[in-house]
Tab-separated table of C-alpha atoms and ligand atoms in Angstrom:
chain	number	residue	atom	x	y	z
A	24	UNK	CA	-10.385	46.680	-29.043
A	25	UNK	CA	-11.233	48.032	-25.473
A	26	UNK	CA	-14.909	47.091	-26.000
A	27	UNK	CA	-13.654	43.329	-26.477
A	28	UNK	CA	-11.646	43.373	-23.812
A	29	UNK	CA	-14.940	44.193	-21.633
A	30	UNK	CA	-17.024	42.107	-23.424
A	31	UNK	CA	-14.909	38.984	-22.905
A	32	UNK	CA	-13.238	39.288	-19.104
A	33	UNK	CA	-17.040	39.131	-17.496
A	34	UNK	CA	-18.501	36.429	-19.742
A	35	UNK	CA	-15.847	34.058	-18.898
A	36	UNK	CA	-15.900	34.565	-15.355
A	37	UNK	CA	-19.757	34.046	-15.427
A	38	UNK	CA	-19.839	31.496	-17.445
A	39	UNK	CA	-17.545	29.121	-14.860
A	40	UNK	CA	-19.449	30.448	-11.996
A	41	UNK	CA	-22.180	29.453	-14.002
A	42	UNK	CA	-21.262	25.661	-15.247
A	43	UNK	CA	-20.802	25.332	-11.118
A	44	UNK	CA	-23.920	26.214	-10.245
A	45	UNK	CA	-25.905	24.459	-12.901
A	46	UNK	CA	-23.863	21.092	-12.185
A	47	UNK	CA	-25.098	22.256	-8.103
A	48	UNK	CA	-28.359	21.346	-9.090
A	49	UNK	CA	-27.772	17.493	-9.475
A	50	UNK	CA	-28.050	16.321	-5.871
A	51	UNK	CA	-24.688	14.575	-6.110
A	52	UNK	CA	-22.771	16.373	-7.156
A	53	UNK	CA	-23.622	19.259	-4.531
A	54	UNK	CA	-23.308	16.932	-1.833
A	55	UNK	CA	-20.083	15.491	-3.078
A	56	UNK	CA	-18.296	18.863	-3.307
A	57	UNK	CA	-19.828	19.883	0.698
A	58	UNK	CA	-17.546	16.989	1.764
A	59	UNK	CA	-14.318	18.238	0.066
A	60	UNK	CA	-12.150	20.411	2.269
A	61	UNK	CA	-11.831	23.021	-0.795
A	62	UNK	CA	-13.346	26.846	-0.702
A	63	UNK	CA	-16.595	27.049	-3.145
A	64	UNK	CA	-14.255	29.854	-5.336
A	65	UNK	CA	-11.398	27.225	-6.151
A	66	UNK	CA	-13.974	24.596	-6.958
A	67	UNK	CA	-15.850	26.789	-9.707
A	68	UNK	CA	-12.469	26.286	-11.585
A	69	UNK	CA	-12.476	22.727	-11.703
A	70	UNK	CA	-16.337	21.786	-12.347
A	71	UNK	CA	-15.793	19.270	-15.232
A	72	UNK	CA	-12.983	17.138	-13.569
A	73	UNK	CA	-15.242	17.348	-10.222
A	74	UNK	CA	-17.885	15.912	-12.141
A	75	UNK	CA	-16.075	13.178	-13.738
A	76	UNK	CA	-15.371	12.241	-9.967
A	77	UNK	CA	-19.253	12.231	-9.029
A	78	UNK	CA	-20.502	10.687	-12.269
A	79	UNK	CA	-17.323	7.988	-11.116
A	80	UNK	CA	-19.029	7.660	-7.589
A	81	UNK	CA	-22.414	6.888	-9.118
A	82	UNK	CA	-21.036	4.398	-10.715
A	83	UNK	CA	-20.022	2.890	-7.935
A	84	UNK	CA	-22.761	2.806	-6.443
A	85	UNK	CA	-24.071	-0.619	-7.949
A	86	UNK	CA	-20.613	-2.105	-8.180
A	87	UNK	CA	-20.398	-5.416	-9.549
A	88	UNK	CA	-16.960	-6.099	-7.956
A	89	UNK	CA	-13.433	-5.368	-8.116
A	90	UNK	CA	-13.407	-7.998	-11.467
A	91	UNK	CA	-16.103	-6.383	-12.975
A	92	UNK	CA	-15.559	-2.926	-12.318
A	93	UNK	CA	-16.586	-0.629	-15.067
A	94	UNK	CA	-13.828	2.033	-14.431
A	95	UNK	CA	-10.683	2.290	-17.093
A	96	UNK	CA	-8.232	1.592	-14.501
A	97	UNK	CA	-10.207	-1.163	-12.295
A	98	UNK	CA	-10.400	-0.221	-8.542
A	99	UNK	CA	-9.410	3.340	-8.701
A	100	UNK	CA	-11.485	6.251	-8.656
A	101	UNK	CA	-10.668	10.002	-9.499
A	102	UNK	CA	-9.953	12.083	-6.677
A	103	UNK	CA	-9.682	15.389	-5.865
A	104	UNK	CA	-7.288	17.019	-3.356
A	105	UNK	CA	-6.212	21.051	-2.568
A	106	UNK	CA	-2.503	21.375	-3.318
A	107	UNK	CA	-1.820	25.303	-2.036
A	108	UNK	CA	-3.380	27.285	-4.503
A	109	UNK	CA	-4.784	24.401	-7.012
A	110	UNK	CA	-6.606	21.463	-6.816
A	111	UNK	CA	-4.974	18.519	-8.162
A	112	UNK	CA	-6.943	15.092	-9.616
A	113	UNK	CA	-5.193	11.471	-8.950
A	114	UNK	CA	-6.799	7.851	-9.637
A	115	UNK	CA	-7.513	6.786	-5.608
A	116	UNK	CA	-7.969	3.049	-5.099
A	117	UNK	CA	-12.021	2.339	-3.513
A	118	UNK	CA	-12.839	0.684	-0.427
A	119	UNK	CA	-12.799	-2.912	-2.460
A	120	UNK	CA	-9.214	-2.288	-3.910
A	121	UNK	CA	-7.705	-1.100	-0.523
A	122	UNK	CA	-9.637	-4.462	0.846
A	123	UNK	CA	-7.375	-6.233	-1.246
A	124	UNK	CA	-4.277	-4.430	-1.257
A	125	UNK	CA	-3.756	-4.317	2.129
A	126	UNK	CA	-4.055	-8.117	2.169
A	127	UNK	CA	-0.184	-7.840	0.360
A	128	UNK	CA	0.922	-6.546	3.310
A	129	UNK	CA	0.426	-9.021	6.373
A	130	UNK	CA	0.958	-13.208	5.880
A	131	UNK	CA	-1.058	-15.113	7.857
A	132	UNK	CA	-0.111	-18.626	9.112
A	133	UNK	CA	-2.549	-20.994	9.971
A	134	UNK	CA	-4.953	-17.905	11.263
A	135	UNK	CA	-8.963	-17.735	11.225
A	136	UNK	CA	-10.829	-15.948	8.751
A	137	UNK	CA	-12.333	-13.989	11.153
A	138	UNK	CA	-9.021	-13.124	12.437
A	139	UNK	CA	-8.177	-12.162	8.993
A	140	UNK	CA	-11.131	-9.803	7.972
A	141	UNK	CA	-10.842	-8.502	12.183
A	142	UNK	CA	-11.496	-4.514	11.995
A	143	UNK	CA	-10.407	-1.845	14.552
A	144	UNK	CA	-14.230	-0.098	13.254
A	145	UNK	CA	-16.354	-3.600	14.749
A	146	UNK	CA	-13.947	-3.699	18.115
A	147	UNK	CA	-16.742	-4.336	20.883
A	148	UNK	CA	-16.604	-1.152	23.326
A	149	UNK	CA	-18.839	-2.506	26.320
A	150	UNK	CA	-16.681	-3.656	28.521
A	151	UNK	CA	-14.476	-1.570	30.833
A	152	UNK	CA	-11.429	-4.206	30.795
A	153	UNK	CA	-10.724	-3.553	26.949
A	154	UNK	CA	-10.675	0.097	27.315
A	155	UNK	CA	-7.094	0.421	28.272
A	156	UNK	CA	-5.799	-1.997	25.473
A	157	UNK	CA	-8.495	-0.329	23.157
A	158	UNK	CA	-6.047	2.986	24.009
A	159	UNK	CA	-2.707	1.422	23.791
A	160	UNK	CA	-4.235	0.351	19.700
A	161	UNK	CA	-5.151	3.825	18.805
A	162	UNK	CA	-1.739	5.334	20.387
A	163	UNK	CA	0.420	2.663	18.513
A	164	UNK	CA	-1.570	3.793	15.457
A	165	UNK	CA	-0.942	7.311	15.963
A	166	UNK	CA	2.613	6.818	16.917
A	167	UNK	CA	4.087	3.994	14.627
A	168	UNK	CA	4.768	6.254	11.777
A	169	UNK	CA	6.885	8.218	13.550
A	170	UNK	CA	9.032	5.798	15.702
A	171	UNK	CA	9.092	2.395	14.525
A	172	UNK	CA	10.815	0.905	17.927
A	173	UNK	CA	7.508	0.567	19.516
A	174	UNK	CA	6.948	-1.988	22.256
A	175	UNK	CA	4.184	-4.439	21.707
A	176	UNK	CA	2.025	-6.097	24.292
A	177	UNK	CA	2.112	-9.581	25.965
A	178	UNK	CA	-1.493	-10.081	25.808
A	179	UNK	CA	-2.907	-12.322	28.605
A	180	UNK	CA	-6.109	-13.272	30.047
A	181	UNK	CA	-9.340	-16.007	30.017
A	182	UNK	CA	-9.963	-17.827	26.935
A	183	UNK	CA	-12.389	-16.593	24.101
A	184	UNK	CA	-12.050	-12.623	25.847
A	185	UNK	CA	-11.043	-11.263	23.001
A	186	UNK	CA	-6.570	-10.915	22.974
A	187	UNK	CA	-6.264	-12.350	19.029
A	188	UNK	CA	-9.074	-10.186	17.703
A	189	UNK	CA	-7.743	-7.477	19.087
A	190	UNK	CA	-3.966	-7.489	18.144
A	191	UNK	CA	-5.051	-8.968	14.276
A	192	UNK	CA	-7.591	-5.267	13.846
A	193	UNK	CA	-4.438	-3.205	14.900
A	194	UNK	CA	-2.355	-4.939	12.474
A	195	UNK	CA	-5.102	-5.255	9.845
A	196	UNK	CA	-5.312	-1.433	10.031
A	197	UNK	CA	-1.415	-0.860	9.977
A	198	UNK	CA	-1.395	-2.822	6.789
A	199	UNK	CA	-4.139	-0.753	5.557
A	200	UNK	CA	-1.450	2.240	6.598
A	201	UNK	CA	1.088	0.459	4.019
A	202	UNK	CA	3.212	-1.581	7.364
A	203	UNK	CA	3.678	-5.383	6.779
A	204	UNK	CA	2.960	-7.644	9.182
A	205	UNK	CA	3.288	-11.832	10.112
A	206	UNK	CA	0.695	-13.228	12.447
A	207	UNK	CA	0.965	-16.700	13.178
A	208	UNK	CA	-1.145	-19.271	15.419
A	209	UNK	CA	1.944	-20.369	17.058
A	210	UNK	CA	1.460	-24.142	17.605
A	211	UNK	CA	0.398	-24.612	13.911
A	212	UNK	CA	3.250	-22.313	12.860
A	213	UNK	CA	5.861	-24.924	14.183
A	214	UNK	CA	3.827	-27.724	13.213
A	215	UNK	CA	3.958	-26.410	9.597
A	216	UNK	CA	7.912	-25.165	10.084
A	217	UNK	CA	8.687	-28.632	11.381
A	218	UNK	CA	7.017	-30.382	8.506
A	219	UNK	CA	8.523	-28.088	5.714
A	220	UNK	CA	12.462	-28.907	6.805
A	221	UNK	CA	14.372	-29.554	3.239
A	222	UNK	CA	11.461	-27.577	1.730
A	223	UNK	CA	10.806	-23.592	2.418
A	224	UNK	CA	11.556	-23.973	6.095
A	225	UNK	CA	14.268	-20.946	6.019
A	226	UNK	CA	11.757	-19.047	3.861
A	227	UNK	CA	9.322	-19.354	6.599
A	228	UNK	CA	11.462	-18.765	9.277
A	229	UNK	CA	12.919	-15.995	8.211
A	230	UNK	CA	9.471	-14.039	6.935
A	231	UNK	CA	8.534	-14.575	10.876
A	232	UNK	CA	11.551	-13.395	12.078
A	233	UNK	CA	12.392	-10.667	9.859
A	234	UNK	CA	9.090	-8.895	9.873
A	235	UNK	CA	8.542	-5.332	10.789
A	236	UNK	CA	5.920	-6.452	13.262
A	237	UNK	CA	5.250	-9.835	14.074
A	238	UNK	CA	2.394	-11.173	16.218
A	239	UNK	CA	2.916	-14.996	17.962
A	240	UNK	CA	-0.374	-15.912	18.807
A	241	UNK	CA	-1.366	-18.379	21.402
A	242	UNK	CA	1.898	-19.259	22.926
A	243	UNK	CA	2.267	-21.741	25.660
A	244	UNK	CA	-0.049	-23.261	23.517
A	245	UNK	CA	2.238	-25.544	21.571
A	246	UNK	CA	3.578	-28.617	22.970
A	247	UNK	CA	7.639	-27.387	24.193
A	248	UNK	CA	10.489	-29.273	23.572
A	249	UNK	CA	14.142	-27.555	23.591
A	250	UNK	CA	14.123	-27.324	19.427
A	251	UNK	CA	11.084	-24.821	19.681
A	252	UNK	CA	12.204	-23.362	22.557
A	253	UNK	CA	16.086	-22.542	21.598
A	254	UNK	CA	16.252	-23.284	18.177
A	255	UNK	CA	12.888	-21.194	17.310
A	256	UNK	CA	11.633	-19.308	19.487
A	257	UNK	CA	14.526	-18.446	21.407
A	258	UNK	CA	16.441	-17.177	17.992
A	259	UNK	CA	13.601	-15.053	17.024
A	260	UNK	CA	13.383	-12.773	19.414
A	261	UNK	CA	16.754	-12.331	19.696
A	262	UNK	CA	17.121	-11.118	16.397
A	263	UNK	CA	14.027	-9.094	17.129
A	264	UNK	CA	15.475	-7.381	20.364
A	265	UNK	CA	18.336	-6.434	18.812
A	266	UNK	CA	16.915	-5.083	15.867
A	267	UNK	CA	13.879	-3.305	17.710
A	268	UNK	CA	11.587	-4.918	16.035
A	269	UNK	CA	7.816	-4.215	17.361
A	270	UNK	CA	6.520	-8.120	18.185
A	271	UNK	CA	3.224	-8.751	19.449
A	272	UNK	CA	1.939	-12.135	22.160
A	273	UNK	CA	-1.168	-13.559	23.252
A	274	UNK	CA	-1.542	-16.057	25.766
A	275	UNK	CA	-4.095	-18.122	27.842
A	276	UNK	CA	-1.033	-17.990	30.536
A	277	UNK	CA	1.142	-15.516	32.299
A	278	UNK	CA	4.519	-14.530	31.820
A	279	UNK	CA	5.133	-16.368	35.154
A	280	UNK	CA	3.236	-19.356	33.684
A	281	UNK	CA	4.532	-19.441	30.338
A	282	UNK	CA	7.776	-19.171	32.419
A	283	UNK	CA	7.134	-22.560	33.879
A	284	UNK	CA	5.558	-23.851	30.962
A	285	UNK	CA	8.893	-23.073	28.818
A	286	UNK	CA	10.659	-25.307	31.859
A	287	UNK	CA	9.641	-28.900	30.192
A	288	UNK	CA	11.941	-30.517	33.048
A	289	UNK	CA	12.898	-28.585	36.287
A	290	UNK	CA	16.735	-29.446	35.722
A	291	UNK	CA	18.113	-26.206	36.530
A	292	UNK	CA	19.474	-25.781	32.760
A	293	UNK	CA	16.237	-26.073	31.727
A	294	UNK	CA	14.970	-23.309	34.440
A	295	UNK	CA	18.247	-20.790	33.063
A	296	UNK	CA	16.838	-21.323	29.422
A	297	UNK	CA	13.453	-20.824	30.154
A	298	UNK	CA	14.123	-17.550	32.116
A	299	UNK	CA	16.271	-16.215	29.050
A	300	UNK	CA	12.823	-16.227	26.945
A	301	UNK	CA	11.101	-14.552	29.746
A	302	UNK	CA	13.726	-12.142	29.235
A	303	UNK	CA	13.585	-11.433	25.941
A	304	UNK	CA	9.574	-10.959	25.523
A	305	UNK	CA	9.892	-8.804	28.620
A	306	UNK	CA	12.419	-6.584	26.639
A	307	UNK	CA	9.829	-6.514	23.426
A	308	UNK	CA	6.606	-6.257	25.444
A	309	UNK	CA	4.366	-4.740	27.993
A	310	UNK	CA	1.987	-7.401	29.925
A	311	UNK	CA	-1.368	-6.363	29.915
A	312	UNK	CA	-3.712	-8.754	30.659
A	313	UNK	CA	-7.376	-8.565	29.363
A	314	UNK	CA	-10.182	-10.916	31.153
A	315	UNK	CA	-13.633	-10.504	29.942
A	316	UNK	CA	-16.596	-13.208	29.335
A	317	UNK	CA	-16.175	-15.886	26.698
A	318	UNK	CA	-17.684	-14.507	23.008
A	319	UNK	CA	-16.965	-17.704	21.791
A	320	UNK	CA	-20.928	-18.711	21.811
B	429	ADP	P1	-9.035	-15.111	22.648
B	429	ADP	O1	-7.903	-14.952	21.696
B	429	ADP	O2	-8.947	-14.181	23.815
B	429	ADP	O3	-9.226	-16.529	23.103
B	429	ADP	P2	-10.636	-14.347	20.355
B	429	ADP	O4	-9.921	-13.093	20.018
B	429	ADP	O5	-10.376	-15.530	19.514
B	429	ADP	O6	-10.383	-14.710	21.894
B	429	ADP	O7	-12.190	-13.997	20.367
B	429	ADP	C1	-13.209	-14.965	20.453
B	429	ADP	C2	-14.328	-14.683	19.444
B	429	ADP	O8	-14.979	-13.463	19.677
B	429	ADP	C3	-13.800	-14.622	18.026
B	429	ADP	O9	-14.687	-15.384	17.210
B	429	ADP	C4	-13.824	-13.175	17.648
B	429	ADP	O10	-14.155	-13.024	16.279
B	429	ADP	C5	-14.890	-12.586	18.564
B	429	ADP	N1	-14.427	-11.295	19.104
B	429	ADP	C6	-13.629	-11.172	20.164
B	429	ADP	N2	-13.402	-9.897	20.454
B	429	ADP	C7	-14.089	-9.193	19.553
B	429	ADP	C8	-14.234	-7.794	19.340
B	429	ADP	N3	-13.648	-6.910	20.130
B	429	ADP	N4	-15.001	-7.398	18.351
B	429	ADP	C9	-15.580	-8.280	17.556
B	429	ADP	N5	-15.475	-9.627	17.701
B	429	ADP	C10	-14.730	-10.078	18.688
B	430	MG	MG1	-6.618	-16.362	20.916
């Protein structure tokens, strides 16, 4: 009995060491396991399962498309992660699935696709005057899990320098973080709103005003009349302000400008109501204000 017991013990250690090693040899799989934050002694215990992941990986490697993927569960990939003293294996989405998933969580009205598909990663970093916006985007990220009652920015400056890419890769990343977001191209928005009265007007509304973070993009672009103003405008962010909603502007004008621009008339009514928008974005926002050349062309 002893002389089993002796016999067994050291062949099955070796012989996991020894599965590890022998799977080292494929070039994969020893490069895939040098990127894994996991000690080479817990990893000799899971050398099947961690090459289920790299045989996965090589796969993927000439996929054919989220439609066409090969895997059993389409889009997700086998995963390894250290949980204290064991490493546990989950189905991850790809790249391509998280693409598409984190299109569920922002609505876009009446944006660009270029807007749409905008990415923090391609952010041009050569000019000085987007370096302290370029900071506020990477704080918000880093923050906005932890307090949701962020302020957002009232983005200003010359035409074509950049304010809409910007704000769309921050939010594009926080829906990639699971946070929902509206962006909408605000004189289209009320175009559409205005046209969709009887229809899904309140649905529309409502999605705008209600969303975790929204971004109005463009205003004091859109031709003003008191409805927009008051009725619109003027009701949205005061639901937003006193729900602390994070809310996001760009603008070709200043607040002072968009001030005047909100005036239609210069009665002095019109001047009060005009004031109490000011108000309100000043209470949601910073003003930054970003000019930089044209990259329109
Ligand atoms: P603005 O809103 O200030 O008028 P846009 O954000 O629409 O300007 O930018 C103009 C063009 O330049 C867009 O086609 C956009 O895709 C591109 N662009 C602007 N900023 C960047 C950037 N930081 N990185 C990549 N492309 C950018
Ligand atoms: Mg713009």
């Amino acid at each position: 009995m002893e002389e089993l017991k002796s016999f067994v013990q050291p062949k099955k250690r070796y012989s996991l060491e020894d599965s590890y090693h022998k799977a080292c040899q494929d070039k994969d799989f020893s490069n895939y396991v040098k990127t894994l934050p996991i000690s080479e002694e817990m990893l000799i215990k899971y050398t099947s399962s961690l090459e289920e992941c790299v045989n996965m990986r090589k796969i993927c490697r000439n996929c054919p498309g989220i439609k066409e993927c090969p895997h059993s569960v389409k889009g997700y990939v086998l995963t390894p992660e250290k949980d204290n003293k064991r490493v546990i294996f989950s189905y991850v989405a790809c790249s391509k699935k998280r693409e598409i998933l984190y299109k569920d969580n922002i609505t876009y009205f009446e944006v660009s696709k270029d807007i749409k598909e905008a990415n923090i990663k391609d952010i041009y970093k050569d000019d000085k005057a987007r370096l302290p916006i370029i900071k506020y985007i990477s704080e918000f990220i880093k923050s906005y899990g932890k307090d949701k009652q962020l302020q957002g920015l009232y983005l200003t400056g010359s035409f074509g320098s950049g304010k809409t890419y910007l704000i769309s890769a921050l939010l594009n990343e926080m829906a990639k973080r699971g946070v929902k977001s509206v962006i909408v191209y605000y004189p289209d928005f009320l175009r559409e709103l205005k046209s969709s009265f009887g229809e899904d007007f309140d649905e529309k509304y409502n999605q705008a005003k209600k969303s975790p973070i929204l971004f109005i993009d463009d205003i004091g672009a859109e031709s003003c009349s008191s409805w927009n103003r008051d009725e619109i405008l003027g009701s949205i962010l005061q639901y937003r302000m006193e729900e602390h909603l994070t809310t996001f502007f760009t603008s070709n004008l200043s607040l002072k400008e968009l001030e005047k621009h909100l005036s239609i008339t210069s009665s002095g009514e019109e001047k009060v109501k005009a004031r109490r928008i000011i108000e309100r974005i000043k209470q949601l926002t910073t003003e930054m204000e970003l000019v930089s050349k044209n990259r329109r062309d």
